[in-house]
Short mmCIF file of C-alpha atoms and ligand atoms in Angstrom, two decimals:
data_model
loop_
_atom_site.label_atom_id
_atom_site.label_comp_id
_atom_site.label_asym_id
_atom_site.label_seq_id
_atom_site.Cartn_x
_atom_site.Cartn_y
_atom_site.Cartn_z
CA MET Q 1434 -20.95 -32.87 -4.23
CA PRO Q 1435 -21.34 -29.12 -4.59
CA ILE Q 1436 -24.96 -27.94 -4.51
CA GLU Q 1437 -26.07 -27.17 -8.06
CA THR Q 1438 -29.27 -25.31 -7.23
CA ARG Q 1439 -29.04 -21.54 -7.76
CA ILE Q 1440 -31.07 -19.01 -5.79
CA HIS Q 1441 -31.65 -15.46 -6.95
CA GLY Q 1442 -33.97 -12.58 -6.17
CA ALA Q 1443 -36.82 -11.73 -8.51
CA GLY Q 1444 -38.28 -8.26 -8.88
CA ARG Q 1445 -41.68 -8.89 -10.42
CA THR Q 1446 -44.73 -10.69 -9.10
CA VAL Q 1447 -44.77 -14.44 -8.54
CA SER Q 1448 -46.91 -14.98 -11.67
CA GLN Q 1449 -44.82 -12.76 -13.88
CA THR Q 1450 -41.58 -14.29 -12.69
CA ALA Q 1451 -42.98 -17.79 -13.26
CA VAL Q 1452 -43.72 -16.89 -16.86
CA ASP Q 1453 -40.40 -15.04 -17.32
CA ILE Q 1454 -38.24 -17.94 -16.17
CA ASP Q 1455 -40.75 -20.64 -17.16
CA ALA Q 1456 -40.95 -22.12 -13.66
CA GLU Q 1457 -43.06 -25.26 -13.35
CA VAL Q 1458 -43.74 -24.48 -9.70
CA VAL Q 1459 -44.88 -21.36 -7.87
CA ALA Q 1460 -45.09 -21.11 -4.10
CA VAL Q 1461 -46.91 -18.81 -1.74
CA PRO Q 1462 -46.29 -18.63 2.02
CA VAL Q 1463 -48.98 -19.39 4.56
CA GLY Q 1464 -48.58 -18.25 8.16
CA SER Q 1465 -49.88 -19.94 11.27
CA GLY Q 1466 -52.14 -16.93 11.80
CA PRO Q 1467 -54.30 -15.66 8.96
CA VAL Q 1468 -53.19 -16.45 5.43
CA ALA Q 1469 -50.29 -14.24 4.42
CA PRO Q 1470 -51.21 -11.37 2.09
CA ALA Q 1471 -53.15 -13.28 -0.58
CA ALA Q 1472 -50.76 -13.61 -3.45
CA GLU Q 1473 -51.92 -12.39 -6.82
CA VAL Q 1474 -51.66 -15.97 -8.16
CA ALA Q 1475 -54.90 -16.70 -6.31
CA GLN Q 1476 -56.78 -14.44 -8.70
CA SER Q 1477 -56.80 -17.07 -11.39
CA LEU Q 1478 -58.20 -19.83 -9.15
CA PRO Q 1479 -61.89 -20.77 -8.93
CA PHE Q 1480 -61.62 -20.89 -5.10
CA THR Q 1481 -59.91 -18.88 -2.41
CA LEU Q 1482 -56.66 -19.94 -0.78
CA ASP Q 1483 -58.47 -20.05 2.56
CA GLU Q 1484 -60.99 -22.54 1.17
CA LEU Q 1485 -58.17 -24.71 -0.15
CA LEU Q 1486 -56.30 -24.63 3.16
CA GLU Q 1487 -59.45 -25.46 5.07
CA LEU Q 1488 -60.20 -28.41 2.80
CA HIS Q 1489 -56.77 -29.86 3.56
CA ARG Q 1490 -56.88 -28.87 7.24
CA ALA Q 1491 -53.63 -27.02 6.66
CA LYS Q 1492 -52.37 -24.98 9.59
CA GLY Q 1493 -49.51 -23.09 8.01
CA GLU Q 1494 -46.88 -24.88 10.07
CA PRO Q 1495 -43.33 -24.81 8.76
CA GLY Q 1496 -42.64 -27.83 6.58
CA GLU Q 1497 -46.30 -28.24 5.59
CA ILE Q 1498 -47.15 -28.00 1.89
CA THR Q 1499 -50.59 -27.90 0.27
CA ALA Q 1500 -50.51 -28.40 -3.49
CA THR Q 1501 -52.87 -27.44 -6.27
CA GLN Q 1502 -52.36 -26.21 -9.82
CA VAL Q 1503 -52.86 -22.99 -11.64
CA ARG Q 1504 -52.73 -21.71 -15.23
CA LEU Q 1505 -50.22 -18.89 -15.57
CA GLY Q 1506 -49.17 -17.63 -18.97
CA ASP Q 1507 -49.60 -20.38 -21.50
CA ARG Q 1508 -49.24 -23.39 -19.26
CA MET Q 1509 -50.28 -25.17 -16.11
CA ARG Q 1510 -48.00 -24.87 -13.11
CA GLU Q 1511 -47.92 -26.44 -9.72
CA LEU Q 1512 -49.05 -24.03 -6.98
CA LEU Q 1513 -47.72 -24.77 -3.51
CA LEU Q 1514 -49.01 -23.13 -0.36
CA TYR Q 1515 -46.16 -23.61 2.05
CA GLY Q 1516 -46.34 -23.15 5.79
CA VAL Q 1517 -44.00 -20.64 7.41
CA GLY Q 1518 -45.40 -20.63 10.97
CA ASP Q 1519 -44.41 -17.37 12.65
CA ALA Q 1520 -41.72 -16.74 10.04
CA ALA Q 1521 -39.00 -16.99 12.73
CA PRO Q 1522 -35.54 -17.95 11.35
CA ALA Q 1523 -36.02 -21.63 12.30
CA ASP Q 1524 -39.44 -21.60 10.61
CA LEU Q 1525 -38.08 -20.12 7.40
CA ARG Q 1526 -35.15 -22.55 7.34
CA LYS Q 1527 -37.52 -25.49 7.63
CA ALA Q 1528 -39.98 -24.01 5.13
CA GLY Q 1529 -37.23 -23.38 2.59
CA ALA Q 1530 -36.02 -26.95 2.98
CA ALA Q 1531 -39.50 -28.42 2.51
CA LEU Q 1532 -40.09 -26.31 -0.58
CA ALA Q 1533 -36.76 -27.23 -2.14
CA ARG Q 1534 -37.45 -30.94 -1.58
CA ARG Q 1535 -40.83 -30.54 -3.20
CA GLY Q 1536 -39.14 -28.90 -6.19
CA ARG Q 1537 -37.05 -31.99 -6.99
CA GLY Q 1538 -37.26 -32.94 -10.64
CA ARG Q 1539 -38.24 -29.38 -11.68
CA THR Q 1540 -36.07 -26.89 -13.49
CA ALA Q 1541 -37.32 -23.75 -11.73
CA LEU Q 1542 -39.42 -22.71 -8.77
CA VAL Q 1543 -40.61 -19.22 -7.83
CA ALA Q 1544 -41.41 -18.54 -4.20
CA GLY Q 1545 -42.87 -15.56 -2.42
CA VAL Q 1546 -41.03 -15.30 0.93
CA PRO Q 1547 -42.43 -13.40 3.92
CA ALA Q 1548 -40.46 -10.70 5.72
CA GLY Q 1549 -37.86 -12.27 8.01
CA ASP Q 1550 -34.51 -14.00 7.89
CA LEU Q 1551 -34.16 -14.64 4.16
CA ALA Q 1552 -30.65 -16.05 4.69
CA ALA Q 1553 -32.14 -18.84 6.84
CA PHE Q 1554 -34.69 -19.63 4.12
CA VAL Q 1555 -31.96 -19.77 1.47
CA GLU Q 1556 -29.70 -21.90 3.67
CA GLY Q 1557 -32.51 -24.37 4.38
CA ALA Q 1558 -33.47 -24.63 0.72
CA LEU Q 1559 -29.91 -25.15 -0.53
CA LEU Q 1560 -28.96 -27.66 2.15
CA ALA Q 1561 -32.05 -29.74 1.39
CA CYS Q 1562 -30.77 -29.89 -2.22
CA TYR Q 1563 -27.43 -31.37 -1.11
CA GLU Q 1564 -26.64 -34.84 -2.40
CA PHE Q 1565 -23.69 -37.20 -2.25
CA LYS Q 1566 -23.56 -40.08 -4.64
CA ILE Q 1567 -20.69 -41.92 -6.26
CA GLY Q 1568 -22.04 -43.54 -9.40
CA ALA Q 1569 -24.85 -42.89 -11.86
CA PRO Q 1570 -26.32 -39.36 -11.78
CA PRO Q 1571 -29.76 -39.04 -10.15
CA HIS Q 1572 -32.84 -39.76 -12.28
CA PRO Q 1573 -34.12 -36.46 -13.78
CA ALA Q 1574 -37.31 -36.79 -11.73
CA LYS Q 1575 -35.24 -36.80 -8.52
CA LYS Q 1576 -32.63 -34.20 -9.39
CA ALA Q 1577 -32.54 -31.10 -7.17
CA VAL Q 1578 -34.41 -28.07 -8.51
CA GLY Q 1579 -32.23 -26.04 -10.86
CA THR Q 1580 -33.26 -22.48 -10.03
CA LEU Q 1581 -35.12 -21.00 -7.11
CA ALA Q 1582 -36.30 -17.41 -7.57
CA VAL Q 1583 -37.33 -15.69 -4.36
CA LEU Q 1584 -39.56 -12.65 -4.06
CA THR Q 1585 -39.92 -10.53 -0.97
CA GLU Q 1586 -41.52 -7.20 -0.33
CA ALA Q 1587 -38.05 -5.65 -0.01
CA GLY Q 1588 -37.06 -6.47 -3.60
CA PRO Q 1589 -34.05 -8.15 -5.17
CA GLU Q 1590 -31.52 -5.43 -4.48
CA SER Q 1591 -32.00 -5.37 -0.74
CA ASP Q 1592 -32.34 -9.17 -0.70
CA ALA Q 1593 -28.99 -9.82 -2.39
CA PRO Q 1594 -26.82 -9.75 0.77
CA ALA Q 1595 -29.10 -12.21 2.61
CA ILE Q 1596 -29.11 -14.55 -0.38
CA GLU Q 1597 -25.33 -14.35 -0.50
CA LEU Q 1598 -24.99 -15.02 3.22
CA GLY Q 1599 -27.34 -18.01 3.17
CA THR Q 1600 -25.58 -19.37 0.10
CA ALA Q 1601 -22.15 -18.99 1.71
CA ARG Q 1602 -23.20 -20.85 4.85
CA ALA Q 1603 -24.85 -23.61 2.81
CA ARG Q 1604 -21.82 -24.01 0.55
CA ALA Q 1605 -19.49 -24.29 3.51
CA THR Q 1606 -21.78 -26.85 5.13
CA ALA Q 1607 -21.92 -28.82 1.87
CA LEU Q 1608 -18.11 -28.88 1.83
CA ALA Q 1609 -18.08 -30.31 5.35
CA ARG Q 1610 -20.64 -32.94 4.30
CA ASP Q 1611 -18.61 -33.84 1.21
CA LEU Q 1612 -15.41 -34.29 3.19
CA ALA Q 1613 -17.14 -36.45 5.79
CA ASN Q 1614 -19.21 -38.48 3.30
CA THR Q 1615 -16.16 -39.40 1.21
CA PRO Q 1616 -15.33 -43.07 1.82
CA SER Q 1617 -12.12 -43.78 3.68
CA ARG Q 1618 -10.76 -45.84 0.80
CA GLU Q 1619 -10.14 -42.47 -0.81
CA LYS Q 1620 -9.99 -40.33 2.33
CA ASP Q 1621 -6.83 -40.78 4.34
CA PRO Q 1622 -4.92 -38.11 6.30
CA SER Q 1623 -2.90 -37.00 3.25
CA TRP Q 1624 -6.10 -36.74 1.17
CA LEU Q 1625 -7.66 -34.56 3.85
CA ALA Q 1626 -4.54 -32.39 3.91
CA ALA Q 1627 -4.71 -32.03 0.11
CA GLN Q 1628 -8.35 -30.91 0.41
CA ALA Q 1629 -7.31 -28.33 3.01
CA GLU Q 1630 -4.58 -27.11 0.66
CA ARG Q 1631 -7.09 -26.71 -2.14
CA VAL Q 1632 -9.46 -24.81 0.16
CA ALA Q 1633 -6.61 -22.57 1.32
CA ALA Q 1634 -5.74 -21.65 -2.25
CA ASP Q 1635 -9.37 -20.82 -3.06
CA ALA Q 1636 -10.20 -19.00 0.15
CA GLY Q 1637 -7.18 -16.79 0.77
CA LEU Q 1638 -5.69 -18.79 3.64
CA THR Q 1639 -2.22 -20.02 4.37
CA VAL Q 1640 -1.72 -23.67 5.14
CA ARG Q 1641 0.96 -25.77 6.73
CA VAL Q 1642 0.80 -29.54 6.79
CA ARG Q 1643 3.07 -31.49 9.12
CA GLY Q 1644 3.90 -35.00 7.94
CA GLU Q 1645 5.02 -37.99 9.94
CA LYS Q 1646 8.65 -36.95 10.19
CA GLU Q 1647 7.89 -33.49 11.59
CA LEU Q 1648 5.26 -34.89 13.92
CA VAL Q 1649 7.83 -37.28 15.39
CA GLU Q 1650 10.53 -34.60 15.62
CA GLU Q 1651 8.25 -32.06 17.28
CA GLY Q 1652 6.75 -34.51 19.76
CA PHE Q 1653 3.17 -35.00 18.54
CA GLY Q 1654 3.03 -38.39 20.25
CA GLY Q 1655 -0.76 -38.75 20.21
CA LEU Q 1656 -1.04 -38.35 16.45
CA ILE Q 1657 1.89 -40.69 15.89
CA ALA Q 1658 0.52 -43.38 18.23
CA VAL Q 1659 -3.04 -43.29 16.86
CA GLY Q 1660 -1.79 -43.34 13.28
CA ALA Q 1661 0.78 -46.07 13.90
CA GLY Q 1662 -1.46 -48.98 12.93
CA SER Q 1663 -2.27 -47.57 9.51
CA SER Q 1664 -0.18 -47.76 6.35
CA ARG Q 1665 -1.41 -44.20 5.71
CA PRO Q 1666 0.45 -41.89 8.13
CA PRO Q 1667 -1.04 -39.00 10.13
CA ARG Q 1668 -0.97 -35.28 9.38
CA LEU Q 1669 -1.45 -32.11 11.36
CA ILE Q 1670 -3.21 -29.58 9.17
CA GLU Q 1671 -2.89 -25.91 10.10
CA LEU Q 1672 -4.97 -23.35 8.21
CA SER Q 1673 -4.52 -19.66 8.97
CA TYR Q 1674 -6.81 -16.75 8.24
CA LEU Q 1675 -5.68 -13.16 8.73
CA PRO Q 1676 -8.40 -10.54 8.29
CA ASP Q 1677 -7.77 -7.51 6.08
CA GLU Q 1678 -8.03 -5.17 9.09
CA PRO Q 1679 -5.97 -5.76 12.26
CA ALA Q 1680 -7.69 -8.51 14.25
CA GLU Q 1681 -9.29 -7.96 17.66
CA ARG Q 1682 -8.70 -11.52 18.80
CA HIS Q 1683 -7.21 -14.83 17.78
CA VAL Q 1684 -9.56 -17.81 17.69
CA VAL Q 1685 -8.17 -21.33 17.32
CA LEU Q 1686 -10.50 -24.04 16.06
CA VAL Q 1687 -9.41 -27.66 16.52
CA GLY Q 1688 -11.07 -30.54 14.70
CA LYS Q 1689 -10.89 -34.28 15.23
CA GLY Q 1690 -9.72 -35.72 11.93
CA ILE Q 1691 -9.89 -39.48 12.32
CA THR Q 1692 -10.34 -40.44 8.66
CA PHE Q 1693 -11.51 -43.89 9.74
CA ASP Q 1694 -12.04 -45.22 13.24
CA SER Q 1695 -11.91 -49.01 13.31
CA GLY Q 1696 -11.21 -48.82 17.05
CA GLY Q 1697 -7.66 -50.06 16.47
CA LEU Q 1698 -6.68 -53.17 18.47
CA SER Q 1699 -9.73 -52.43 20.67
CA LEU Q 1700 -11.63 -53.20 17.47
CA LYS Q 1701 -15.21 -52.03 17.02
CA PRO Q 1702 -17.91 -54.47 15.95
CA ASN Q 1703 -19.07 -53.92 12.35
CA GLU Q 1704 -22.28 -52.18 13.43
CA GLY Q 1705 -20.32 -49.45 15.18
CA MET Q 1706 -17.60 -49.28 12.54
CA LYS Q 1707 -19.67 -48.78 9.41
CA THR Q 1708 -20.31 -45.08 10.08
CA MET Q 1709 -16.74 -44.31 11.09
CA LYS Q 1710 -15.68 -42.69 7.84
CA THR Q 1711 -17.36 -39.62 9.36
CA ASP Q 1712 -15.10 -39.64 12.43
CA MET Q 1713 -13.35 -36.63 10.93
CA ALA Q 1714 -16.59 -34.61 10.86
CA GLY Q 1715 -15.18 -32.16 13.41
CA GLY Q 1716 -12.13 -31.61 11.22
CA ALA Q 1717 -14.40 -31.25 8.19
CA ALA Q 1718 -16.38 -28.53 9.99
CA VAL Q 1719 -13.14 -26.71 10.83
CA ILE Q 1720 -11.94 -26.81 7.19
CA ALA Q 1721 -15.41 -25.71 6.03
CA VAL Q 1722 -15.52 -22.79 8.46
CA MET Q 1723 -12.05 -21.69 7.35
CA SER Q 1724 -13.20 -21.79 3.70
CA ALA Q 1725 -15.87 -19.15 4.32
CA LEU Q 1726 -14.10 -16.63 6.58
CA ARG Q 1727 -12.78 -14.24 3.96
CA GLY Q 1728 -16.01 -14.22 1.96
CA LEU Q 1729 -17.94 -13.37 5.11
CA GLY Q 1730 -15.44 -10.71 6.21
CA VAL Q 1731 -14.79 -12.25 9.62
CA ARG Q 1732 -12.81 -9.78 11.75
CA ALA Q 1733 -11.01 -12.22 14.06
CA ARG Q 1734 -7.77 -13.93 13.23
CA VAL Q 1735 -8.63 -17.64 12.99
CA THR Q 1736 -6.37 -20.67 12.96
CA GLY Q 1737 -7.84 -24.07 12.12
CA LEU Q 1738 -6.04 -27.21 13.28
CA VAL Q 1739 -7.10 -30.63 12.08
CA ALA Q 1740 -5.51 -33.61 13.79
CA ALA Q 1741 -5.74 -36.26 11.08
CA ALA Q 1742 -4.97 -39.95 11.55
CA GLU Q 1743 -6.42 -43.31 10.61
CA ASN Q 1744 -7.11 -45.62 13.57
CA MET Q 1745 -6.36 -49.16 12.36
CA PRO Q 1746 -5.33 -52.50 13.87
CA SER Q 1747 -2.06 -54.01 12.68
CA GLY Q 1748 1.30 -55.22 13.92
CA SER Q 1749 2.42 -51.63 14.30
CA SER Q 1750 -0.68 -50.42 16.21
CA MET Q 1751 -0.55 -48.85 19.63
CA ARG Q 1752 -1.67 -51.30 22.31
CA PRO Q 1753 -3.86 -51.05 25.37
CA SER Q 1754 -1.34 -50.30 28.20
CA ASP Q 1755 0.96 -48.21 25.99
CA VAL Q 1756 2.03 -44.81 27.28
CA ILE Q 1757 2.11 -41.85 24.92
CA SER Q 1758 3.96 -38.57 25.30
CA HIS Q 1759 1.87 -35.74 23.88
CA TYR Q 1760 3.03 -32.44 22.45
CA GLY Q 1761 4.54 -30.52 25.36
CA GLY Q 1762 5.31 -33.66 27.36
CA THR Q 1763 2.12 -34.68 29.18
CA THR Q 1764 1.83 -38.47 29.12
CA SER Q 1765 -1.25 -40.63 28.77
CA GLU Q 1766 -1.86 -44.30 29.32
CA VAL Q 1767 -3.87 -45.95 26.57
CA LEU Q 1768 -6.38 -48.27 28.21
CA ASN Q 1769 -8.56 -48.52 25.11
CA THR Q 1770 -7.29 -47.79 21.62
CA ASP Q 1771 -10.83 -46.84 20.57
CA ALA Q 1772 -10.65 -43.70 22.73
CA GLU Q 1773 -8.32 -42.28 20.08
CA GLY Q 1774 -9.94 -38.92 19.39
CA ARG Q 1775 -8.82 -37.38 22.67
CA LEU Q 1776 -5.26 -38.61 22.02
CA VAL Q 1777 -4.91 -36.69 18.76
CA LEU Q 1778 -6.83 -33.65 20.03
CA ALA Q 1779 -4.53 -33.48 23.07
CA ASP Q 1780 -1.55 -32.80 20.80
CA ALA Q 1781 -3.38 -30.11 18.83
CA LEU Q 1782 -4.73 -28.37 21.94
CA ALA Q 1783 -1.34 -28.39 23.64
CA TYR Q 1784 0.26 -27.04 20.47
CA ALA Q 1785 -2.32 -24.25 20.23
CA ASP Q 1786 -1.75 -23.27 23.86
CA ALA Q 1787 2.03 -23.32 23.63
CA GLU Q 1788 2.59 -21.87 20.18
CA LEU Q 1789 -0.40 -19.88 18.92
CA ALA Q 1790 -1.28 -17.56 21.84
CA PRO Q 1791 -5.02 -17.89 21.21
CA ASP Q 1792 -7.60 -15.75 23.02
CA VAL Q 1793 -10.04 -18.62 22.75
CA VAL Q 1794 -9.90 -22.27 21.67
CA VAL Q 1795 -12.87 -24.31 20.46
CA ASP Q 1796 -12.59 -27.96 19.48
CA VAL Q 1797 -15.14 -29.96 17.53
CA ALA Q 1798 -15.12 -33.74 17.64
CA THR Q 1799 -17.19 -36.88 17.14
CA LEU Q 1800 -15.72 -37.89 20.46
CA THR Q 1801 -18.00 -40.20 22.45
CA GLY Q 1802 -20.92 -42.54 21.99
CA ALA Q 1803 -21.90 -41.34 25.47
CA ALA Q 1804 -22.71 -37.84 24.15
CA LYS Q 1805 -25.00 -39.44 21.59
CA VAL Q 1806 -26.73 -41.45 24.33
CA ALA Q 1807 -27.14 -38.36 26.51
CA LEU Q 1808 -28.43 -35.87 23.95
CA GLY Q 1809 -29.48 -37.86 20.91
CA LEU Q 1810 -28.93 -36.97 17.28
CA ARG Q 1811 -29.87 -33.31 17.21
CA HIS Q 1812 -27.98 -31.68 20.08
CA ALA Q 1813 -24.24 -31.46 20.52
CA ALA Q 1814 -22.71 -31.64 24.00
CA LEU Q 1815 -20.94 -28.41 24.88
CA PHE Q 1816 -18.28 -28.22 27.57
CA ALA Q 1817 -16.55 -24.97 28.44
CA THR Q 1818 -14.19 -23.46 30.98
CA ASP Q 1819 -15.65 -20.01 30.34
CA ASP Q 1820 -19.30 -19.06 30.91
CA ALA Q 1821 -19.37 -16.19 28.42
CA LEU Q 1822 -17.93 -18.45 25.72
CA ALA Q 1823 -20.47 -21.16 26.53
CA ALA Q 1824 -23.31 -18.63 26.34
CA ALA Q 1825 -22.07 -17.21 23.03
CA LEU Q 1826 -21.75 -20.65 21.44
CA THR Q 1827 -25.16 -21.73 22.74
CA GLU Q 1828 -26.77 -18.62 21.31
CA ALA Q 1829 -24.99 -19.02 17.97
CA GLY Q 1830 -26.12 -22.64 17.81
CA THR Q 1831 -29.75 -21.73 18.41
CA GLU Q 1832 -29.60 -18.99 15.81
CA ALA Q 1833 -27.88 -21.23 13.28
CA GLY Q 1834 -30.21 -24.18 13.77
CA GLU Q 1835 -27.40 -26.31 15.25
CA ARG Q 1836 -28.34 -26.65 18.86
CA VAL Q 1837 -25.99 -27.46 21.72
CA TRP Q 1838 -26.57 -28.28 25.37
CA ARG Q 1839 -24.04 -27.35 27.98
CA MET Q 1840 -22.73 -30.22 30.08
CA PRO Q 1841 -20.75 -29.95 33.32
CA LEU Q 1842 -17.02 -30.52 33.76
CA VAL Q 1843 -17.64 -32.43 37.00
CA GLU Q 1844 -14.55 -32.02 39.19
CA ASP Q 1845 -15.40 -35.14 41.20
CA TYR Q 1846 -14.95 -37.21 38.05
CA ARG Q 1847 -11.41 -35.97 37.45
CA ALA Q 1848 -10.12 -39.00 39.37
CA ALA Q 1849 -11.52 -41.20 36.59
CA ILE Q 1850 -8.66 -40.19 34.32
CA ASP Q 1851 -5.91 -40.79 36.89
CA SER Q 1852 -3.33 -43.33 35.82
CA ASP Q 1853 -0.93 -45.59 37.72
CA VAL Q 1854 1.83 -45.21 35.18
CA ALA Q 1855 1.24 -41.93 33.31
CA ASP Q 1856 -0.13 -38.43 33.95
CA ILE Q 1857 -3.63 -39.48 32.86
CA ASN Q 1858 -5.47 -42.40 31.20
CA ASN Q 1859 -7.68 -42.27 28.14
CA ILE Q 1860 -10.94 -44.00 29.10
CA GLY Q 1861 -12.25 -42.84 32.44
CA ARG Q 1862 -11.92 -45.81 34.81
CA GLY Q 1863 -13.39 -46.56 38.21
CA GLY Q 1864 -17.09 -46.61 37.46
CA TYR Q 1865 -17.69 -42.88 37.33
CA GLY Q 1866 -19.75 -43.15 34.17
CA GLY Q 1867 -20.31 -39.92 32.25
CA GLY Q 1868 -18.19 -40.93 29.29
CA SER Q 1869 -18.54 -37.62 27.45
CA ILE Q 1870 -17.61 -35.74 30.64
CA THR Q 1871 -14.46 -37.74 31.39
CA ALA Q 1872 -13.44 -37.30 27.75
CA ALA Q 1873 -13.90 -33.53 28.10
CA LEU Q 1874 -11.90 -33.56 31.35
CA PHE Q 1875 -9.10 -35.33 29.48
CA LEU Q 1876 -9.07 -32.61 26.80
CA ARG Q 1877 -9.15 -29.83 29.39
CA GLU Q 1878 -5.74 -30.97 30.63
CA PHE Q 1879 -4.27 -29.73 27.35
CA ALA Q 1880 -6.02 -26.37 26.90
CA GLY Q 1881 -3.85 -24.56 29.44
CA ASP Q 1882 -5.51 -21.52 30.96
CA ARG Q 1883 -7.13 -20.44 27.72
CA PRO Q 1884 -10.89 -19.95 27.53
CA TRP Q 1885 -11.75 -23.29 25.95
CA ALA Q 1886 -14.89 -24.98 24.67
CA HIS Q 1887 -15.42 -28.48 23.36
CA LEU Q 1888 -18.28 -29.57 21.12
CA ASP Q 1889 -18.91 -33.31 21.15
CA ILE Q 1890 -20.82 -33.86 17.89
CA ALA Q 1891 -20.96 -37.67 17.94
CA GLY Q 1892 -24.78 -37.43 17.80
CA PRO Q 1893 -25.58 -34.55 15.41
CA GLY Q 1894 -22.58 -35.15 13.12
CA ARG Q 1895 -24.69 -37.64 11.19
CA SER Q 1896 -28.36 -37.91 10.35
CA THR Q 1897 -30.13 -41.22 9.78
CA SER Q 1898 -32.73 -39.59 7.53
CA ASP Q 1899 -33.45 -36.60 5.32
CA ASP Q 1900 -34.99 -34.13 7.75
CA ALA Q 1901 -35.62 -30.45 6.94
CA GLU Q 1902 -32.22 -29.03 5.90
CA LEU Q 1903 -30.38 -32.17 6.99
CA THR Q 1904 -29.59 -34.94 4.56
CA ARG Q 1905 -28.90 -38.57 5.42
CA GLY Q 1906 -25.25 -39.14 6.30
CA ALA Q 1907 -22.87 -36.38 7.32
CA THR Q 1908 -24.61 -33.15 8.36
CA GLY Q 1909 -21.70 -30.70 8.48
CA PHE Q 1910 -22.73 -29.92 12.07
CA GLY Q 1911 -20.71 -27.15 13.66
CA THR Q 1912 -20.04 -25.27 10.42
CA ARG Q 1913 -23.06 -23.00 10.64
CA LEU Q 1914 -22.78 -22.62 14.41
CA LEU Q 1915 -19.15 -21.53 14.27
CA LEU Q 1916 -19.70 -19.23 11.28
CA THR Q 1917 -22.62 -17.61 13.07
CA TRP Q 1918 -20.51 -17.19 16.19
CA LEU Q 1919 -17.53 -15.76 14.25
CA THR Q 1920 -19.64 -13.34 12.20
CA GLY Q 1921 -21.84 -12.27 15.15
N1 BES I 2992 -15.52 -42.03 17.22
C1 BES I 2992 -15.94 -42.65 18.42
C2 BES I 2992 -17.16 -41.99 19.04
C3 BES I 2992 -18.43 -42.10 18.26
C4 BES I 2992 -19.32 -43.13 18.51
C5 BES I 2992 -18.78 -41.15 17.33
C6 BES I 2992 -20.49 -43.22 17.80
C7 BES I 2992 -19.94 -41.22 16.62
C8 BES I 2992 -20.81 -42.26 16.86
C9 BES I 2992 -14.81 -42.60 19.45
O1 BES I 2992 -13.52 -42.63 18.95
C10 BES I 2992 -14.96 -43.78 20.34
O2 BES I 2992 -14.83 -44.86 19.84
N2 BES I 2992 -15.25 -43.54 21.61
C11 BES I 2992 -15.43 -44.59 22.55
C12 BES I 2992 -14.68 -44.22 23.82
C13 BES I 2992 -14.57 -45.33 24.81
C14 BES I 2992 -13.69 -46.44 24.28
C15 BES I 2992 -13.99 -44.76 26.09
C16 BES I 2992 -16.92 -44.72 22.82
O3 BES I 2992 -17.62 -43.69 22.85
O4 BES I 2992 -17.38 -45.84 22.96
MN1 MN I 2993 -12.80 -44.60 18.65
ZN1 ZN I 2994 -13.28 -41.90 17.03
#
């Protein structure tokens, strides 16, 4: 659901702004060093802010909040001292998120924000306000804060671009979360394509959607095979962004768009299946990134491909032992129908290499449980054939608060995807282990000689709890990383 909270700059003091907009909550930052320049709100308290912080053993760490109350104007208001640590971007993102959560149930909150990355603060605050619920609206006491007015030393005019940037990144991330959180009863490949068409119309993109017939005719055998068990046929979604000025390079983003992954005939147990509506989170991130390019003035030409299919068991499903012919003719032997992501991505990667002449290709996919085992829920696994690309994506991830860890494309494991009957097999056999690595090696076969990177987001694509700017369920992981990379 779109984030309803609005953030704007305020020109006057915290107290005056609180009275002007009748905010029930005012907030003052506290650093990990000495207390940040004592805000004028402290003047009306019968104790100093230092005394209050000491009483609560507050250290000014990001995420920490010490609450008291203060009379400003004609009413009592909540006064929050919120930790900002060293006011680094990650600190401000976390601080903004904590403050926004604390503002739930309130109509307006005014916050003094220290010098630093205001966009990160805004992004953190807005993303913490994200909610997805089908049914009764939230109780008023739990509803996200309506307005957040931010005050910095720089003033509202110079703050406006940072507020806009943070808002744009948060809105794109919320779109990715919405797409991934939507239940698969509603979300099938054609639904996802319709969402992409709506985004294209709103965001100044062109879109082409290939349906089943074209996919068969043009040889997208992976998409056809994976989608064969479902009554809801696959789609290849192609979104194109052309910058206003001539582009320096052409970036192709490829997203895994499995709208539900039951495992197919290699059926998953319920425990593993119940989160699989988010198996198109990579595709959601690609659509979300595309939605924000024109607003952010990205200078590269960008094409977004989403390989969308539903992986279901039925009489028409692909079977273990089937051989698929992918786009361009490479064949793969299906040894496990639950390793379906690589089968649909193979088609899209091969298509990008053969038809789109990209300077760089990056795919994003909830590809393997093994990546989740290796790196947990907060780091994506990054694989790349190009060191400079790997370094740029790693740096963008750190800056964006979506961290990645580079993993090796171990040549010795290439034998794991050999097949007796086809060019390659889809599970990595022969006891090599390294399930996320053999999956990446499979994908590499289809990227040609292009600089290529693969983000396995099986871990960070979902969160099991509300945590800083993350909300339980789909996280939109990859959206902020890729936008940061493309705007950097
Ligand atoms: N979508 C899953 C991977 C996944 C698992 C994502 C858990 C998020 C959380 C993928 O299609 C899959 O099922 N992979 C198999 C591959 C195996 C059969 C080679 C896996 O990881 O078990
Ligand atoms: Mn699967
Ligand atoms: Zn999957």
